[in-house]
Amino acid sequence: MPMREDLGRLSGYHSPQVDVAVRLNTNESPVPPPAGWREALQKAVGEIPFHRYPDRAATGLREALALHHGVTRDEIFCANGSNEVLQCLLLAYGGRGRSAVTFEPTYALHSHIARLTGTPVIQGRRAADFTVDEGEVRRVLAEAVDPVTFFCSPNNPTGTLEPDSTIEAALAVSRGLVVVDEAYGPFSGRSAAALAERPGGDRLVVVASFSKTWSLAGLRLGYAIAPAPVVEALEHVALPYHLDALTQEAGRLALDFAGETEKRVASIVAERERLQQRLARLAVDQWPSEANFVLFRPLGRDGHDVWEQLLERSVLVRDTSNWPGLQGCLRVTVGTRDENDVFLSALEEVLG
Ligand SMILES: *Cc1c(COP(=O)(O)O)cnc(C)c1O
């Protein structure tokens, strides 16, 4: 039997994982999580009652996250990566007769997951500088039926931060949920979570991830900060015991190392600034970034060609050159100082 007909039109979401010396294509942290965290986890593993189902409510982890963000436990929902949070949001609030709204170019999984859940997608456009114009927010939301509106701040793959005013405009114009994906939030030092106190804040959902800023992409843990009724709806659609005991414990322990994580974030930000200064001397356009990656466009060169020539030098970046609105662009993750230097000299060589 063929799979669901509407799925056939959707190509999966893949970033090629090629074996190279310098891998700067998926925005992971270039450094492993704190050694102290690993030790604490090894100890904790000996105590986990693996013959029992995990705490379905993830009480300990949610309490720790609530404390970290100054909210209450019933305002936190946890899942296997923030992508599962997004999927639960769309299962609960999307579907036929509803819509998902994105402003392109942005994180491809917002519209992809929407379509997987049978939610029609309405795509707005970003301005030339990749910001979302408030007029565009009004125009797109006017035609959307019961929308779940997605923002990404800082935006992947452009690096731009979404101003509060844009998110407030979406909350004012629509009566649906407004979701702000903050997978890279801590790199910017900003969060839309504070807008929960403003009009429409009872429909605001902030989504966060352990994958980037916490150096824990291998763990698969993400969460939402949302009004309690939204959290209840998400629990309604999540599979029973979806979050295993090990992940709950690992995440809870990670929060004990928040100070170390902040230092790592600060050093990646410093390295990003150095990378951008060096890029400024090359024949590329680049966009200011508030994240751990930089979008750039080689001038007078075919983007895919440059990507291939970097790959020949064992440097893998993200080829975004044929994405709508990103013609000729490539996205590079901020790596270690050494990795960035290898990337920069390879790029220098390729650009001649
Ligand atoms: C990397 C990324 C995520 C992370 O997803 P996880 O499932 O938590 O690994 C979420 N949103 C955006 C925009 C990302 O770039």
Tab-separated table of C-alpha atoms and ligand atoms in Angstrom:
chain	number	residue	atom	x	y	z
A	1	MET	CA	0.000	0.000	0.000
A	2	PRO	CA	1.406	3.438	-0.891
A	3	MET	CA	1.845	5.882	1.972
A	4	ARG	CA	-0.529	8.819	2.511
A	5	GLU	CA	-0.792	10.616	-0.808
A	6	ASP	CA	-0.069	14.097	0.528
A	7	LEU	CA	3.201	12.872	2.078
A	8	GLY	CA	4.608	11.852	-1.282
A	9	ARG	CA	4.999	15.498	-2.244
A	10	LEU	CA	7.090	16.253	0.821
A	11	SER	CA	10.762	15.593	0.642
A	12	GLY	CA	12.320	14.817	4.001
A	13	TYR	CA	14.499	17.215	5.895
A	14	HIS	CA	18.146	16.251	5.619
A	15	SER	CA	21.457	17.912	6.056
A	16	PRO	CA	24.060	15.556	4.597
A	17	GLN	CA	26.342	14.167	7.306
A	18	VAL	CA	29.541	13.714	5.344
A	19	ASP	CA	32.767	12.551	6.942
A	20	VAL	CA	34.921	15.687	6.914
A	21	ALA	CA	37.578	17.295	9.105
A	22	VAL	CA	35.563	20.448	9.862
A	23	ARG	CA	31.795	20.067	10.202
A	24	LEU	CA	30.041	23.408	10.345
A	25	ASN	CA	26.659	22.562	8.832
A	26	THR	CA	24.152	21.789	11.602
A	27	ASN	CA	24.725	24.515	14.208
A	28	GLU	CA	25.774	22.113	16.946
A	29	SER	CA	28.062	23.250	19.733
A	30	PRO	CA	31.720	22.709	18.825
A	31	VAL	CA	32.486	21.606	22.390
A	32	PRO	CA	31.123	18.710	24.461
A	33	PRO	CA	28.956	19.369	27.541
A	34	PRO	CA	30.692	20.049	30.902
A	35	ALA	CA	32.705	17.119	32.302
A	36	GLY	CA	30.956	17.606	35.650
A	37	TRP	CA	27.605	17.001	34.000
A	38	ARG	CA	28.814	13.727	32.485
A	39	GLU	CA	30.096	12.553	35.889
A	40	ALA	CA	26.845	13.491	37.619
A	41	LEU	CA	24.872	11.657	34.937
A	42	GLN	CA	27.022	8.523	35.226
A	43	LYS	CA	26.281	8.463	38.951
A	44	ALA	CA	22.572	9.079	38.409
A	45	VAL	CA	22.254	6.267	35.860
A	46	GLY	CA	22.979	3.725	38.622
A	47	GLU	CA	19.904	4.920	40.504
A	48	ILE	CA	17.326	4.997	37.695
A	49	PRO	CA	14.622	2.293	38.118
A	50	PHE	CA	14.765	1.151	34.500
A	51	HIS	CA	12.192	-1.628	34.993
A	52	ARG	CA	9.526	1.026	35.659
A	53	TYR	CA	7.945	3.509	33.243
A	54	PRO	CA	9.369	7.011	33.634
A	55	ASP	CA	7.561	9.790	35.510
A	56	ARG	CA	4.982	10.651	32.882
A	57	ALA	CA	4.717	14.244	34.070
A	58	ALA	CA	8.530	14.744	34.061
A	59	THR	CA	8.055	16.507	37.386
A	60	GLY	CA	11.697	16.990	38.411
A	61	LEU	CA	12.819	18.265	35.027
A	62	ARG	CA	9.870	20.625	34.641
A	63	GLU	CA	10.362	22.002	38.137
A	64	ALA	CA	14.025	22.674	37.419
A	65	LEU	CA	13.166	24.400	34.126
A	66	ALA	CA	10.411	26.415	35.788
A	67	LEU	CA	12.914	27.646	38.364
A	68	HIS	CA	15.426	28.448	35.613
A	69	HIS	CA	12.870	30.604	33.765
A	70	GLY	CA	10.923	32.056	36.695
A	71	VAL	CA	7.628	30.397	35.721
A	72	THR	CA	5.576	27.586	37.255
A	73	ARG	CA	5.815	23.870	36.481
A	74	ASP	CA	2.444	23.831	34.749
A	75	GLU	CA	3.811	26.349	32.222
A	76	ILE	CA	6.539	23.955	30.996
A	77	PHE	CA	6.145	21.120	28.466
A	78	CYS	CA	9.120	18.863	27.644
A	79	ALA	CA	9.694	16.580	24.669
A	80	ASN	CA	12.337	14.721	22.661
A	81	GLY	CA	13.911	17.762	21.049
A	82	SER	CA	12.117	20.988	20.295
A	83	ASN	CA	11.031	19.456	17.000
A	84	GLU	CA	8.749	17.133	18.961
A	85	VAL	CA	7.400	20.176	20.803
A	86	LEU	CA	6.587	21.738	17.409
A	87	GLN	CA	4.937	18.511	16.279
A	88	CYS	CA	2.792	18.386	19.427
A	89	LEU	CA	1.796	22.034	18.951
A	90	LEU	CA	0.609	21.283	15.433
A	91	LEU	CA	-1.132	18.055	16.429
A	92	ALA	CA	-3.041	19.949	19.103
A	93	TYR	CA	-3.711	23.233	17.289
A	94	GLY	CA	-3.228	22.496	13.571
A	95	GLY	CA	-4.876	20.040	11.223
A	96	ARG	CA	-7.510	20.441	8.534
A	97	GLY	CA	-9.499	23.659	8.689
A	98	ARG	CA	-6.664	25.391	10.546
A	99	SER	CA	-3.436	26.892	9.254
A	100	ALA	CA	0.236	27.342	10.041
A	101	VAL	CA	1.862	30.666	9.163
A	102	THR	CA	5.580	31.101	8.499
A	103	PHE	CA	7.693	33.997	7.223
A	104	GLU	CA	10.216	32.736	4.679
A	105	PRO	CA	13.061	32.154	4.531
A	106	THR	CA	13.014	30.512	7.942
A	107	TYR	CA	13.510	27.129	9.637
A	108	ALA	CA	12.249	24.597	7.072
A	109	LEU	CA	10.830	22.268	9.722
A	110	HIS	CA	8.075	24.673	10.757
A	111	SER	CA	6.276	24.233	7.436
A	112	HIS	CA	7.462	20.634	6.993
A	113	ILE	CA	6.069	19.445	10.341
A	114	ALA	CA	2.888	21.420	9.679
A	115	ARG	CA	2.351	19.518	6.436
A	116	LEU	CA	3.122	16.180	8.120
A	117	THR	CA	0.282	16.917	10.529
A	118	GLY	CA	-2.054	17.826	7.655
A	119	THR	CA	-1.985	21.525	8.471
A	120	PRO	CA	-2.223	23.891	5.459
A	121	VAL	CA	0.731	26.298	5.400
A	122	ILE	CA	0.562	29.988	4.549
A	123	GLN	CA	3.951	31.492	3.791
A	124	GLY	CA	4.633	35.176	4.258
A	125	ARG	CA	7.797	36.877	3.066
A	126	ARG	CA	10.670	38.549	4.843
A	127	ALA	CA	12.008	41.911	3.692
A	128	ALA	CA	15.392	42.183	1.917
A	129	ASP	CA	17.178	42.523	5.266
A	130	PHE	CA	15.339	39.381	6.446
A	131	THR	CA	13.220	41.159	9.046
A	132	VAL	CA	9.449	40.590	9.080
A	133	ASP	CA	7.553	43.737	8.256
A	134	GLU	CA	4.515	44.412	10.462
A	135	GLY	CA	2.437	45.147	7.363
A	136	GLU	CA	3.305	41.674	6.073
A	137	VAL	CA	2.224	40.165	9.412
A	138	ARG	CA	-1.174	41.893	9.073
A	139	ARG	CA	-1.569	40.955	5.410
A	140	VAL	CA	-0.779	37.264	5.932
A	141	LEU	CA	-2.744	36.837	9.147
A	142	ALA	CA	-5.812	38.491	7.610
A	143	GLU	CA	-6.195	35.514	5.236
A	144	ALA	CA	-5.321	32.790	7.781
A	145	VAL	CA	-8.007	30.645	9.418
A	146	ASP	CA	-7.312	29.789	13.087
A	147	PRO	CA	-3.580	30.181	12.547
A	148	VAL	CA	-0.598	28.911	14.476
A	149	THR	CA	1.976	31.589	13.631
A	150	PHE	CA	5.662	30.687	13.747
A	151	PHE	CA	8.554	33.034	14.353
A	152	CYS	CA	12.145	31.995	14.817
A	153	SER	CA	14.317	34.326	16.856
A	154	PRO	CA	17.180	34.455	16.102
A	155	ASN	CA	16.005	33.206	12.743
A	156	ASN	CA	17.581	30.135	11.190
A	157	PRO	CA	19.188	30.449	8.606
A	158	THR	CA	19.485	34.255	8.496
A	159	GLY	CA	20.596	34.961	12.097
A	160	THR	CA	18.221	37.900	12.497
A	161	LEU	CA	16.427	38.654	15.752
A	162	GLU	CA	12.663	39.207	15.664
A	163	PRO	CA	11.748	42.515	17.328
A	164	ASP	CA	9.157	42.351	20.132
A	165	SER	CA	6.946	44.675	18.091
A	166	THR	CA	6.567	42.061	15.327
A	167	ILE	CA	5.520	39.366	17.777
A	168	GLU	CA	3.158	41.777	19.529
A	169	ALA	CA	1.641	42.673	16.150
A	170	ALA	CA	0.975	38.977	15.452
A	171	LEU	CA	-0.618	38.537	18.892
A	172	ALA	CA	-2.797	41.600	18.270
A	173	VAL	CA	-3.912	40.695	14.743
A	174	SER	CA	-4.589	36.985	15.230
A	175	ARG	CA	-6.573	35.079	17.800
A	176	GLY	CA	-4.428	31.971	17.349
A	177	LEU	CA	-1.215	30.788	18.971
A	178	VAL	CA	2.005	32.654	18.293
A	179	VAL	CA	5.037	30.377	18.574
A	180	VAL	CA	8.539	31.819	18.945
A	181	ASP	CA	11.243	29.225	18.281
A	182	GLU	CA	14.217	30.282	20.423
A	183	ALA	CA	16.585	27.381	19.730
A	184	TYR	CA	19.314	30.056	19.468
A	185	GLY	CA	17.814	32.481	21.994
A	186	PRO	CA	20.636	32.470	24.571
A	187	PHE	CA	23.171	33.511	21.899
A	188	SER	CA	21.206	36.748	21.535
A	189	GLY	CA	20.605	37.344	25.233
A	190	ARG	CA	16.968	38.083	24.387
A	191	SER	CA	13.714	36.178	24.842
A	192	ALA	CA	10.138	36.813	23.855
A	193	ALA	CA	9.032	35.077	27.077
A	194	ALA	CA	8.666	38.475	28.768
A	195	LEU	CA	5.825	39.296	26.347
A	196	ALA	CA	3.628	36.798	28.225
A	197	GLU	CA	2.566	39.737	30.417
A	198	ARG	CA	1.397	41.794	27.413
A	199	PRO	CA	-1.992	41.695	25.649
A	200	GLY	CA	-2.434	38.334	23.900
A	201	GLY	CA	0.321	36.826	26.052
A	202	ASP	CA	-2.060	34.008	26.966
A	203	ARG	CA	-1.525	32.728	23.394
A	204	LEU	CA	2.264	33.048	23.340
A	205	VAL	CA	4.444	29.922	23.225
A	206	VAL	CA	8.246	30.107	23.472
A	207	VAL	CA	10.081	26.971	22.340
A	208	ALA	CA	13.627	26.206	23.492
A	209	SER	CA	16.145	23.433	22.927
A	210	PHE	CA	19.086	21.753	24.659
A	211	SER	CA	20.620	20.976	21.261
A	212	LYS	CA	22.545	24.169	20.549
A	213	THR	CA	23.324	26.305	23.592
A	214	TRP	CA	23.552	23.372	26.044
A	215	SER	CA	25.899	21.284	23.845
A	216	LEU	CA	23.392	18.414	24.011
A	217	ALA	CA	22.181	17.735	20.471
A	218	GLY	CA	22.752	14.007	21.077
A	219	LEU	CA	20.349	13.979	24.015
A	220	ARG	CA	17.134	15.025	22.203
A	221	LEU	CA	15.521	17.405	24.650
A	222	GLY	CA	13.484	20.527	24.063
A	223	TYR	CA	10.655	22.328	25.811
A	224	ALA	CA	7.979	24.968	25.586
A	225	ILE	CA	7.235	27.793	27.978
A	226	ALA	CA	3.504	28.264	27.508
A	227	PRO	CA	0.273	29.146	29.324
A	228	ALA	CA	-0.933	26.208	31.464
A	229	PRO	CA	-3.959	25.393	29.209
A	230	VAL	CA	-1.604	25.088	26.219
A	231	VAL	CA	0.677	22.763	28.196
A	232	GLU	CA	-2.377	20.626	28.997
A	233	ALA	CA	-3.251	20.451	25.300
A	234	LEU	CA	0.298	19.388	24.443
A	235	GLU	CA	0.201	16.651	27.079
A	236	HIS	CA	-3.052	15.512	25.509
A	237	VAL	CA	-1.392	14.744	22.148
A	238	ALA	CA	2.028	13.513	23.359
A	239	LEU	CA	2.392	9.734	23.465
A	240	PRO	CA	2.298	8.229	26.959
A	241	TYR	CA	5.784	8.106	28.568
A	242	HIS	CA	7.306	9.771	25.501
A	243	LEU	CA	10.155	11.259	27.534
A	244	ASP	CA	12.363	8.519	28.965
A	245	ALA	CA	13.804	8.523	32.473
A	246	LEU	CA	17.383	8.962	31.283
A	247	THR	CA	16.603	12.070	29.236
A	248	GLN	CA	14.613	13.587	32.114
A	249	GLU	CA	17.522	13.050	34.497
A	250	ALA	CA	20.140	14.256	32.010
A	251	GLY	CA	18.221	17.465	31.383
A	252	ARG	CA	17.593	18.108	35.065
A	253	LEU	CA	21.299	17.678	35.805
A	254	ALA	CA	22.298	19.947	32.913
A	255	LEU	CA	20.556	22.839	34.632
A	256	ASP	CA	23.032	22.469	37.533
A	257	PHE	CA	25.700	23.541	35.052
A	258	ALA	CA	23.904	26.624	33.741
A	259	GLY	CA	26.842	28.852	34.724
A	260	GLU	CA	29.312	26.860	32.630
A	261	THR	CA	26.876	26.807	29.746
A	262	GLU	CA	26.575	30.608	29.861
A	263	LYS	CA	30.355	30.933	29.617
A	264	ARG	CA	30.409	28.673	26.564
A	265	VAL	CA	27.656	30.697	24.938
A	266	ALA	CA	29.647	33.894	25.590
A	267	SER	CA	32.781	32.425	24.023
A	268	ILE	CA	30.875	31.261	20.938
A	269	VAL	CA	29.426	34.767	20.591
A	270	ALA	CA	32.937	36.252	20.803
A	271	GLU	CA	34.128	33.768	18.183
A	272	ARG	CA	31.154	34.653	15.947
A	273	GLU	CA	32.180	38.310	16.098
A	274	ARG	CA	35.727	37.421	15.101
A	275	LEU	CA	34.428	35.255	12.248
A	276	GLN	CA	32.246	38.111	10.988
A	277	GLN	CA	35.171	40.561	11.118
A	278	ARG	CA	37.273	38.171	9.041
A	279	LEU	CA	34.432	37.539	6.582
A	280	ALA	CA	34.091	41.299	6.129
A	281	ARG	CA	37.534	41.330	4.455
A	282	LEU	CA	36.468	38.737	1.855
A	283	ALA	CA	34.396	39.078	-1.304
A	284	VAL	CA	31.148	38.050	0.371
A	285	ASP	CA	27.955	39.684	1.519
A	286	GLN	CA	27.007	38.688	5.059
A	287	TRP	CA	24.162	39.411	7.437
A	288	PRO	CA	24.465	40.420	11.086
A	289	SER	CA	23.871	37.360	13.250
A	290	GLU	CA	22.579	36.952	16.797
A	291	ALA	CA	23.047	33.173	16.680
A	292	ASN	CA	25.906	30.643	16.436
A	293	PHE	CA	26.019	30.726	12.638
A	294	VAL	CA	26.523	33.253	9.865
A	295	LEU	CA	24.750	33.509	6.522
A	296	PHE	CA	26.959	34.781	3.718
A	297	ARG	CA	26.877	35.080	-0.062
A	298	PRO	CA	30.041	34.806	-2.160
A	299	LEU	CA	30.054	37.723	-4.601
A	300	GLY	CA	30.052	36.958	-8.298
A	301	ARG	CA	30.316	33.231	-7.617
A	302	ASP	CA	27.933	30.304	-7.782
A	303	GLY	CA	27.071	29.418	-4.170
A	304	HIS	CA	26.818	25.676	-4.733
A	305	ASP	CA	30.160	25.717	-6.511
A	306	VAL	CA	31.813	27.401	-3.538
A	307	TRP	CA	30.143	24.859	-1.211
A	308	GLU	CA	31.620	21.987	-3.250
A	309	GLN	CA	35.076	23.503	-3.282
A	310	LEU	CA	34.947	23.931	0.493
A	311	LEU	CA	33.928	20.279	0.768
A	312	GLU	CA	36.954	19.294	-1.342
A	313	ARG	CA	38.997	21.011	1.394
A	314	SER	CA	37.193	18.900	4.024
A	315	VAL	CA	35.064	21.809	5.271
A	316	LEU	CA	31.302	21.194	5.361
A	317	VAL	CA	28.920	24.175	5.597
A	318	ARG	CA	25.195	24.313	4.869
A	319	ASP	CA	24.287	24.782	1.246
A	320	THR	CA	21.305	27.124	1.272
A	321	SER	CA	22.121	28.471	-2.187
A	322	ASN	CA	18.978	27.150	-3.853
A	323	TRP	CA	16.539	27.901	-1.021
A	324	PRO	CA	13.841	30.400	-2.006
A	325	GLY	CA	14.996	33.883	-1.076
A	326	LEU	CA	18.559	32.760	-0.335
A	327	GLN	CA	19.986	32.426	-3.840
A	328	GLY	CA	23.736	31.916	-3.710
A	329	CYS	CA	23.926	31.912	0.106
A	330	LEU	CA	25.767	29.538	2.417
A	331	ARG	CA	25.426	29.169	6.174
A	332	VAL	CA	28.400	28.437	8.382
A	333	THR	CA	28.179	27.327	12.020
A	334	VAL	CA	30.560	28.988	14.460
A	335	GLY	CA	33.037	26.276	15.440
A	336	THR	CA	36.128	26.299	17.617
A	337	ARG	CA	38.720	28.950	16.881
A	338	ASP	CA	40.806	26.374	14.988
A	339	GLU	CA	37.844	25.115	12.951
A	340	ASN	CA	36.875	28.664	12.025
A	341	ASP	CA	40.438	29.397	10.919
A	342	VAL	CA	40.458	26.292	8.712
A	343	PHE	CA	37.126	27.396	7.222
A	344	LEU	CA	38.348	30.949	6.650
A	345	SER	CA	41.556	29.941	4.900
A	346	ALA	CA	39.690	27.408	2.763
A	347	LEU	CA	37.184	30.090	1.794
A	348	GLU	CA	39.961	32.580	1.091
A	349	GLU	CA	41.611	30.048	-1.202
A	350	VAL	CA	38.346	29.174	-2.978
A	351	LEU	CA	37.477	32.817	-3.556
A	352	GLY	CA	41.000	33.415	-4.857
B	1	LIG	C1	18.350	23.315	15.594
B	1	LIG	C2	17.009	23.920	15.703
B	1	LIG	C3	16.071	23.379	16.561
B	1	LIG	C4	16.460	22.224	17.430
B	1	LIG	O1	15.643	21.162	17.325
B	1	LIG	P1	15.848	19.973	18.370
B	1	LIG	O2	14.781	19.042	17.976
B	1	LIG	O3	15.654	20.575	19.729
B	1	LIG	O4	17.230	19.442	18.177
B	1	LIG	C5	14.833	23.977	16.673
B	1	LIG	N1	14.532	25.086	15.966
B	1	LIG	C6	15.429	25.642	15.149
B	1	LIG	C7	15.084	26.878	14.437
B	1	LIG	C8	16.684	25.065	14.969
B	1	LIG	O5	17.550	25.608	14.117
